[in-house]
PDB file of C-alpha atoms in Angstrom:
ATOM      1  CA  UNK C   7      15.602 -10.710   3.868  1.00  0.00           C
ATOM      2  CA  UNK C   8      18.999  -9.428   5.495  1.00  0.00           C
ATOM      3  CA  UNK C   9      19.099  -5.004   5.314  1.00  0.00           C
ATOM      4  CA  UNK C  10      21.860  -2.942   5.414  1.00  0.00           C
ATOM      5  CA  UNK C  11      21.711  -1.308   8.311  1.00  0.00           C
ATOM      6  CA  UNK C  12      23.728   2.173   7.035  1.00  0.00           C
ATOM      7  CA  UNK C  13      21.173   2.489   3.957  1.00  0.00           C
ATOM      8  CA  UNK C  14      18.005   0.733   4.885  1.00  0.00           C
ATOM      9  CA  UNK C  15      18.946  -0.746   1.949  1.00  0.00           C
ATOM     10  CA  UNK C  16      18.033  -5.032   1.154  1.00  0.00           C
ATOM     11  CA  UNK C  17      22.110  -6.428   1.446  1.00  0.00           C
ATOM     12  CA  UNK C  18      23.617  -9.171  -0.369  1.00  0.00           C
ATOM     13  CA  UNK C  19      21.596 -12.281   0.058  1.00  0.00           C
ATOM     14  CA  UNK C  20      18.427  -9.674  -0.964  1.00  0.00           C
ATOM     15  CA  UNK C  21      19.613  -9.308  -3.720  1.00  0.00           C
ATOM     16  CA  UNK C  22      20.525 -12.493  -5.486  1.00  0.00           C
ATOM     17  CA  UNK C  23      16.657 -13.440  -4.080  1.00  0.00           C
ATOM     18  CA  UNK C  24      15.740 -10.684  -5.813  1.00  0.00           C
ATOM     19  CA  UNK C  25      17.363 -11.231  -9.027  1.00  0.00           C
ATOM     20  CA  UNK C  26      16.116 -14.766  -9.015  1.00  0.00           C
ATOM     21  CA  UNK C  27      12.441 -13.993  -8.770  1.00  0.00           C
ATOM     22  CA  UNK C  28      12.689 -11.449 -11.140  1.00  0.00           C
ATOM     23  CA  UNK C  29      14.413 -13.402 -14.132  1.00  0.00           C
ATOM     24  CA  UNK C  30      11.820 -16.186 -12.851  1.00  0.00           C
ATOM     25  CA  UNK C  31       8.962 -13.805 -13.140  1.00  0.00           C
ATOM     26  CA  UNK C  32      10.212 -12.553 -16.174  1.00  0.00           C
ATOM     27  CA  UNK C  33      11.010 -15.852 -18.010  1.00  0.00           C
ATOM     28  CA  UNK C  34       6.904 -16.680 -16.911  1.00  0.00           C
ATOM     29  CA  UNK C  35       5.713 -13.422 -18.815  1.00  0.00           C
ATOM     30  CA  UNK C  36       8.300 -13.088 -21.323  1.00  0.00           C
ATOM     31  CA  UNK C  37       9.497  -9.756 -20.141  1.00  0.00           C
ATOM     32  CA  UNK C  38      13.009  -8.218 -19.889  1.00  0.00           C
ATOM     33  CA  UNK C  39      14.794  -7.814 -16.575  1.00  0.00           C
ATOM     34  CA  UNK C  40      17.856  -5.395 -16.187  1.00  0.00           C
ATOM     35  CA  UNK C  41      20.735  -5.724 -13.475  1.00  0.00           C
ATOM     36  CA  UNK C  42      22.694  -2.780 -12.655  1.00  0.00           C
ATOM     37  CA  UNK C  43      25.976  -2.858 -10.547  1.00  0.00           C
ATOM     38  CA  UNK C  44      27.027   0.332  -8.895  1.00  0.00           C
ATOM     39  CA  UNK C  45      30.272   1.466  -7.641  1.00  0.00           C
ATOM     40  CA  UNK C  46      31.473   4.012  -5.356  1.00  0.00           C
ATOM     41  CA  UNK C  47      34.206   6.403  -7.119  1.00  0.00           C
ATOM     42  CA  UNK C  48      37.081   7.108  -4.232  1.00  0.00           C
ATOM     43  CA  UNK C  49      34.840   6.708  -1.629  1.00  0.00           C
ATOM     44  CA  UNK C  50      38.277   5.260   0.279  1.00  0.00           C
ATOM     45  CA  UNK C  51      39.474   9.243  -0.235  1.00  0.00           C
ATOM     46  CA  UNK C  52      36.570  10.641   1.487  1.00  0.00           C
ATOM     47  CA  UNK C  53      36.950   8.335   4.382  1.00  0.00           C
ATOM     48  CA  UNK C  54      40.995   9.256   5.054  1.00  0.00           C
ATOM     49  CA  UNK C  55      40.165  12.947   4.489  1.00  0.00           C
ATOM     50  CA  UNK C  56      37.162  13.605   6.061  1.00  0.00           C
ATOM     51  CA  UNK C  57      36.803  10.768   8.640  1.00  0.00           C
ATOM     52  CA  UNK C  58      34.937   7.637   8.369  1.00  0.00           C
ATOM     53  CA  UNK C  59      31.146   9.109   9.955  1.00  0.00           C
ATOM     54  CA  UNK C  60      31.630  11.871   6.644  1.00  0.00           C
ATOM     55  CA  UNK C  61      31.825   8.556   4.528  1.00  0.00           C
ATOM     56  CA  UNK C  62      28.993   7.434   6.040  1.00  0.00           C
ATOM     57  CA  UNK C  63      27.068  10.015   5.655  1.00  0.00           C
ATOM     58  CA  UNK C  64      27.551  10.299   2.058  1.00  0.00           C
ATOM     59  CA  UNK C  65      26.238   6.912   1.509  1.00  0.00           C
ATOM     60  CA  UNK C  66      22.892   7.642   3.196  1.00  0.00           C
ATOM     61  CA  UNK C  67      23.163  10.790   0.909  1.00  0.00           C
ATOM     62  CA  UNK C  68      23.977   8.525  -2.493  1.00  0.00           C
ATOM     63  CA  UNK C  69      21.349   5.527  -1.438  1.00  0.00           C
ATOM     64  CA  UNK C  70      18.651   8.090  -1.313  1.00  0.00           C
ATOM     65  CA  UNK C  71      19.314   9.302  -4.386  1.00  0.00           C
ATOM     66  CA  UNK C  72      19.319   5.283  -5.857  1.00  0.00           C
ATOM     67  CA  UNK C  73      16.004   5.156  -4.021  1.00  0.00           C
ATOM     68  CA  UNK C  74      14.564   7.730  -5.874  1.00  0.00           C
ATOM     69  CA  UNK C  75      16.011   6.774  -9.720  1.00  0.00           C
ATOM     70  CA  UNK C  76      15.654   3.665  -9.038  1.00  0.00           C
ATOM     71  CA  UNK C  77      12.741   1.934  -6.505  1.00  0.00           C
ATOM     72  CA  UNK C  78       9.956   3.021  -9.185  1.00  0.00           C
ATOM     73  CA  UNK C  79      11.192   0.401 -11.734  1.00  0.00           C
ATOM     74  CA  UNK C  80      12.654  -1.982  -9.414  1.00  0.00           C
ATOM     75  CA  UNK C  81      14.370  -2.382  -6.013  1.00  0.00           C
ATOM     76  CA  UNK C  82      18.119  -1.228  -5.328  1.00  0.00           C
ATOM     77  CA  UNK C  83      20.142  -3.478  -2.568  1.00  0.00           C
ATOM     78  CA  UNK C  84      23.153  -2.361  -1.003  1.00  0.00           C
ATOM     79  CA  UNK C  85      25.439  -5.256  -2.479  1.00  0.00           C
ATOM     80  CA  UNK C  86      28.957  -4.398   0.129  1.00  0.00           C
ATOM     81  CA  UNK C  87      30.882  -1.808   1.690  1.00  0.00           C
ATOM     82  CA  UNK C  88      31.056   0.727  -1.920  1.00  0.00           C
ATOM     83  CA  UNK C  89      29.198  -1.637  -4.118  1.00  0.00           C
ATOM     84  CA  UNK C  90      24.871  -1.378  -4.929  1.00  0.00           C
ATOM     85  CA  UNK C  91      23.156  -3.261  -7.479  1.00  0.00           C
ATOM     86  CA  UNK C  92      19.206  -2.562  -8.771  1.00  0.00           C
ATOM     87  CA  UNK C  93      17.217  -5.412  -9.897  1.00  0.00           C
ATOM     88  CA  UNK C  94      14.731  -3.909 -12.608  1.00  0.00           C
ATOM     89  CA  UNK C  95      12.126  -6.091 -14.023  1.00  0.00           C
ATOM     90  CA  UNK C  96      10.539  -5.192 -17.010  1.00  0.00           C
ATOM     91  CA  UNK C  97      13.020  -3.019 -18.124  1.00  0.00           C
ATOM     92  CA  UNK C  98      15.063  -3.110 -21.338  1.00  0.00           C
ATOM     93  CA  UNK C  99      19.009  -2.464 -21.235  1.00  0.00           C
ATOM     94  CA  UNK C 100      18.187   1.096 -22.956  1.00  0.00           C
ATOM     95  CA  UNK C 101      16.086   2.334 -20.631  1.00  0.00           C
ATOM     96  CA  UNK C 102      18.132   0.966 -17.573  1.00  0.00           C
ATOM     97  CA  UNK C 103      20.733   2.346 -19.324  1.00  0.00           C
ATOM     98  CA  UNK C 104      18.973   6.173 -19.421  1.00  0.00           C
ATOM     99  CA  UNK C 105      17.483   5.275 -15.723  1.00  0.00           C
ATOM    100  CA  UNK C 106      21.107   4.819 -14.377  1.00  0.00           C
ATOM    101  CA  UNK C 107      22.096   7.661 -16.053  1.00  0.00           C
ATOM    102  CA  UNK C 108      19.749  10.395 -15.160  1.00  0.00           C
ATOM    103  CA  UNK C 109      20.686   8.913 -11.305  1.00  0.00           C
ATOM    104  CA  UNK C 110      24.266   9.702 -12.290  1.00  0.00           C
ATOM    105  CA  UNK C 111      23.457  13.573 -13.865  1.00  0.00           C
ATOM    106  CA  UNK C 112      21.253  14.001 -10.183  1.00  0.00           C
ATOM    107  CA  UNK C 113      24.505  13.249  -8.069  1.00  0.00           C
ATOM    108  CA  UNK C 114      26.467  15.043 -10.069  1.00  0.00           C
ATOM    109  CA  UNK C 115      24.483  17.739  -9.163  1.00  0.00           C
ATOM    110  CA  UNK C 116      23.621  17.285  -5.568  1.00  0.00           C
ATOM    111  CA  UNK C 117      27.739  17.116  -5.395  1.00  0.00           C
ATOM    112  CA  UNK C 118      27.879  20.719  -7.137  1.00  0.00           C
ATOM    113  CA  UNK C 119      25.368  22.048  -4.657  1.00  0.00           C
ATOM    114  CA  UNK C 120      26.755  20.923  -1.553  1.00  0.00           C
ATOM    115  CA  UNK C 121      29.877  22.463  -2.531  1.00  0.00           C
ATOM    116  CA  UNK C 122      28.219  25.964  -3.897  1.00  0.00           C
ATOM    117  CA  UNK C 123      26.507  25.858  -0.964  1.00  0.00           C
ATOM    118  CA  UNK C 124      29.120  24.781   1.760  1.00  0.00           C
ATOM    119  CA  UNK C 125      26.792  22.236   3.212  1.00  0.00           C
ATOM    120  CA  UNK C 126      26.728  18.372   4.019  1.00  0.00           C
ATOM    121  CA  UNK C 127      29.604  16.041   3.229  1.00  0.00           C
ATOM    122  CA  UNK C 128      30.791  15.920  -0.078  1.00  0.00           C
ATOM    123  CA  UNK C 129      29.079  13.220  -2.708  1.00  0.00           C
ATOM    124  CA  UNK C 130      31.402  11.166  -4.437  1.00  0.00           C
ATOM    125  CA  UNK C 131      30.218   9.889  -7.547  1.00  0.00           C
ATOM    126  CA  UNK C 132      29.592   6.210  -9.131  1.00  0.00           C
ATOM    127  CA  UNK C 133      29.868   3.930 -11.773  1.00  0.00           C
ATOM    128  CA  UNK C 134      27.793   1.247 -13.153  1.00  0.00           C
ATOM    129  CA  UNK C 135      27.787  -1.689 -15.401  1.00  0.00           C
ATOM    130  CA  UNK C 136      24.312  -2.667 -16.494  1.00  0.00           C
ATOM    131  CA  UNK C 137      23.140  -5.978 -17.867  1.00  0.00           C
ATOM    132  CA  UNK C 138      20.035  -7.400 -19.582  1.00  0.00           C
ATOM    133  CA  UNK C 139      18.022 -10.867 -19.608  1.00  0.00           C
ATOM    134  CA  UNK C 140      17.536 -11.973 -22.402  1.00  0.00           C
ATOM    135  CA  UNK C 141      20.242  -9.713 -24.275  1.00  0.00           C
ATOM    136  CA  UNK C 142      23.146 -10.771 -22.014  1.00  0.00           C
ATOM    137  CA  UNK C 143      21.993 -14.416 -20.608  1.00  0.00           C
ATOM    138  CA  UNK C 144      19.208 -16.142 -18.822  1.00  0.00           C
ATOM    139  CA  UNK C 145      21.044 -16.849 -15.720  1.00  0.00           C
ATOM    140  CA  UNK C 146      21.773 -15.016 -12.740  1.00  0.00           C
ATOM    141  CA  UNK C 147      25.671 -15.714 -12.566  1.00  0.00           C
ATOM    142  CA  UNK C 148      25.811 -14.681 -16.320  1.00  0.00           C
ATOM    143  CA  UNK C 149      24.008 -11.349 -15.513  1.00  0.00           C
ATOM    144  CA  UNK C 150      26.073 -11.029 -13.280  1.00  0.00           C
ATOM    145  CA  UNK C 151      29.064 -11.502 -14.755  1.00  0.00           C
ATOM    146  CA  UNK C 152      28.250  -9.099 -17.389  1.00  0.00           C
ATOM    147  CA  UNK C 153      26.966  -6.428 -15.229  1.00  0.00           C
ATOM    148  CA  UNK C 154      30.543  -6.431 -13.483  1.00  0.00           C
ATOM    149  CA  UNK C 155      32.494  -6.573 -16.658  1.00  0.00           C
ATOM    150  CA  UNK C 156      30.744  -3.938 -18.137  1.00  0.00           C
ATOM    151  CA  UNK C 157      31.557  -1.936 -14.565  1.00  0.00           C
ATOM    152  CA  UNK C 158      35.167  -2.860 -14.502  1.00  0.00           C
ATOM    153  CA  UNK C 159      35.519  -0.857 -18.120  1.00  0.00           C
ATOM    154  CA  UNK C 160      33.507   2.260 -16.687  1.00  0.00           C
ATOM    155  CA  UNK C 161      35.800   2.236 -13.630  1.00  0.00           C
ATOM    156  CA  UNK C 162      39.145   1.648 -15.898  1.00  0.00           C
ATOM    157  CA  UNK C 163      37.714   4.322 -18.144  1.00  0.00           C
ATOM    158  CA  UNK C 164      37.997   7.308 -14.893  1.00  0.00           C
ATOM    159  CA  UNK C 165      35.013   6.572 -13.341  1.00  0.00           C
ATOM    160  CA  UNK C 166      31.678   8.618 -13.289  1.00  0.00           C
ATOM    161  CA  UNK C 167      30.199   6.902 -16.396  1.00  0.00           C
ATOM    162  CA  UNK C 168      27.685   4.437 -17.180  1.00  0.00           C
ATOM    163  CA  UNK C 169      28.813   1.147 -18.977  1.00  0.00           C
ATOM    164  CA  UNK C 170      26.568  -1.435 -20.915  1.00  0.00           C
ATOM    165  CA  UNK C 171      27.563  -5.113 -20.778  1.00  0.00           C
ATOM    166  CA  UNK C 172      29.027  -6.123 -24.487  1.00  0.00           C
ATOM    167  CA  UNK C 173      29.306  -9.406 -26.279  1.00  0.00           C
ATOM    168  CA  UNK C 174      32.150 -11.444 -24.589  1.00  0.00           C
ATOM    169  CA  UNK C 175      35.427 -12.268 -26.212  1.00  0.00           C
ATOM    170  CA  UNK C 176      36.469 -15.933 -26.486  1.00  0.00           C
ATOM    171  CA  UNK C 177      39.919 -17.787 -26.163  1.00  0.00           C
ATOM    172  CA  UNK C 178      40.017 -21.500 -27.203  1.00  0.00           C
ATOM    173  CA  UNK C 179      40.733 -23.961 -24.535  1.00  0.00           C
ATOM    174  CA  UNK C 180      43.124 -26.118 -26.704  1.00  0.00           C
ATOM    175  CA  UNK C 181      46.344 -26.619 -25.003  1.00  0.00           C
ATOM    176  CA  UNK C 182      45.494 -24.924 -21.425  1.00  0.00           C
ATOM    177  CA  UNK C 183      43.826 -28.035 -19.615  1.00  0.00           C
ATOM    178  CA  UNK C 184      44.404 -31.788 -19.698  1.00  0.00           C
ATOM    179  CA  UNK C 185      42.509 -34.329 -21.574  1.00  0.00           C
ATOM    180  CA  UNK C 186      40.777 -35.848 -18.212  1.00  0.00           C
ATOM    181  CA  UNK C 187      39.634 -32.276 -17.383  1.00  0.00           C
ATOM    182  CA  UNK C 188      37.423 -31.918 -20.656  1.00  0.00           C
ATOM    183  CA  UNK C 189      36.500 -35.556 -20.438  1.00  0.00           C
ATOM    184  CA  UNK C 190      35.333 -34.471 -17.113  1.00  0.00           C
ATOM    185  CA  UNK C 191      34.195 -30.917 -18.756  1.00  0.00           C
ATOM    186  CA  UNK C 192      31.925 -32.484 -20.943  1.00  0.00           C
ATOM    187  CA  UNK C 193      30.009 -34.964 -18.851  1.00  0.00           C
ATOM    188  CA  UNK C 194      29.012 -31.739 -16.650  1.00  0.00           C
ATOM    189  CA  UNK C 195      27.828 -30.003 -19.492  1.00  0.00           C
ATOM    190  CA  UNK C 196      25.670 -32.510 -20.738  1.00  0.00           C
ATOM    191  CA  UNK C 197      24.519 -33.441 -17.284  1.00  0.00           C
ATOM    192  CA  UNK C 198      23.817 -29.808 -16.241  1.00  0.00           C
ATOM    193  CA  UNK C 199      22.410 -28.637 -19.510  1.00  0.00           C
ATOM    194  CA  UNK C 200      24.721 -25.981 -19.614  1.00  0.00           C
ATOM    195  CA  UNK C 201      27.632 -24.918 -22.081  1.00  0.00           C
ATOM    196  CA  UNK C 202      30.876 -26.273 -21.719  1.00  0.00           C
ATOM    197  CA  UNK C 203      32.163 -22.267 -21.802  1.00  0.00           C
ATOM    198  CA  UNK C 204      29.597 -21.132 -19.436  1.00  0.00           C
ATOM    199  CA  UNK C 205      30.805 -23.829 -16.728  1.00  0.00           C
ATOM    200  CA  UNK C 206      34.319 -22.304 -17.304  1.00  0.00           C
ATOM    201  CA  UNK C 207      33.407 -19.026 -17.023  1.00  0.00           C
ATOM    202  CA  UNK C 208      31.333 -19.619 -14.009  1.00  0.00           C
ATOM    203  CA  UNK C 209      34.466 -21.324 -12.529  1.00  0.00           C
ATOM    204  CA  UNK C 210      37.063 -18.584 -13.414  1.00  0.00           C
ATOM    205  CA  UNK C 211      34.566 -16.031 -11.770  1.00  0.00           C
ATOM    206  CA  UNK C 212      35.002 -18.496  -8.546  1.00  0.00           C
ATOM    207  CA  UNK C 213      38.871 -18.459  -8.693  1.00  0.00           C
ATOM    208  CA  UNK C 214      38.785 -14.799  -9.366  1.00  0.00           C
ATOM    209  CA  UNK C 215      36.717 -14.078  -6.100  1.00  0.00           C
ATOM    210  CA  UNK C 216      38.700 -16.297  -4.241  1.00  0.00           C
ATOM    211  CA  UNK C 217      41.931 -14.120  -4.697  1.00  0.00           C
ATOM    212  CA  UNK C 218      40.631 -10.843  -5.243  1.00  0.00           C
TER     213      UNK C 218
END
């Protein structure tokens, strides 16, 4: 399992292991499992103001706190540079929804004591986008997917919020792709098992990490 060496937190690869076992364990014994994708709000603004070792600091300061909200329903990975993620197993998309946001309420107010008190590097705060198996999906991709949607609107909506993933919105594929490609479309889908929509979202979240 690879660790983030900053945080002590599991990185990347832990956690799509992670998130694997758990929707495993949890399809076994029919229990929920919750996925919830943090962001760093302007953490790029603490780093040009303060210096980068003040940006560091304040991530040790934040993945403590994720530790402590967090690690007693599930485990919470340090996903890249601004980004962490908690795997929760067991837990509905409610109460990850109130677990994420009592973690949110504590760094707002470690933030307001650090500056009442003129100590330690200032906290920025975070956002989060929280997902649900079976509410959302089955699949870790979908979860995913979801969980990072349901960011992106916290984020566009100023940050500092908690967002639950929603039902998506659909756009025919008439007219946008040739007749070979859904020839081609529909063999995978049948020979994967899988929905002909969740193939093409799965391969528009591809195209949309390859140029982000």
């Amino acid at each position: 399992m690879n660790e983030d060496e900053l945080t002590g937190l599991g990185g990347h690869d832990a956690l799509d292991d992670a998130l694997e076992d758990a929707l495993r364990a949890g399809e076994e014994g029919l229990s929920p499992v919750s996925l919830v994708v943090m962001d760093v709000d302007k953490l790029g603004r603490i780093n040009e103001t303060f210096g980068r070792e003040m940006g560091d600091e304040a991530l040790r300061r934040l993945s403590g706190l994720f530790k402590a909200h967090f690690e007693p329903h599930g485990q919470v990975f340090r996903d890249a540079a601004d980004r962490f993620a908690a795997v929760l197993g067991g837990v509905s998309k409610e109460q990850a929804f109130l677990i994420a946001e009592k973690c949110r309420e504590a760094v707002e107010g470690a933030e307001a004591l650090s500056i009442k008190e003129q100590a330690g590097p200032a906290l920025p705060s975070f956002s989060a986008g929280v997902s649900n198996c079976p509410d959302d999906g089955a699949k870790q991709g979908e979860l995913t997917r979801k969980a990072q949607g349901a960011l992106y609107r916290a984020k566009l909506g100023g940050g500092n919020r908690i967002c639950l993933a929603k039902e998506d919105k659909m756009v025919t594929k008439t007219s946008h792709y040739t007749t070979e490609q859904l020839q081609m479309l529909s063999l995978l889908s049948r020979r994967e098992g899988l929905g002909e929509a969740v193939l093409l979202r799965e391969a528009l979240d591809d195209l949309i990490k390859k140029y982000d």
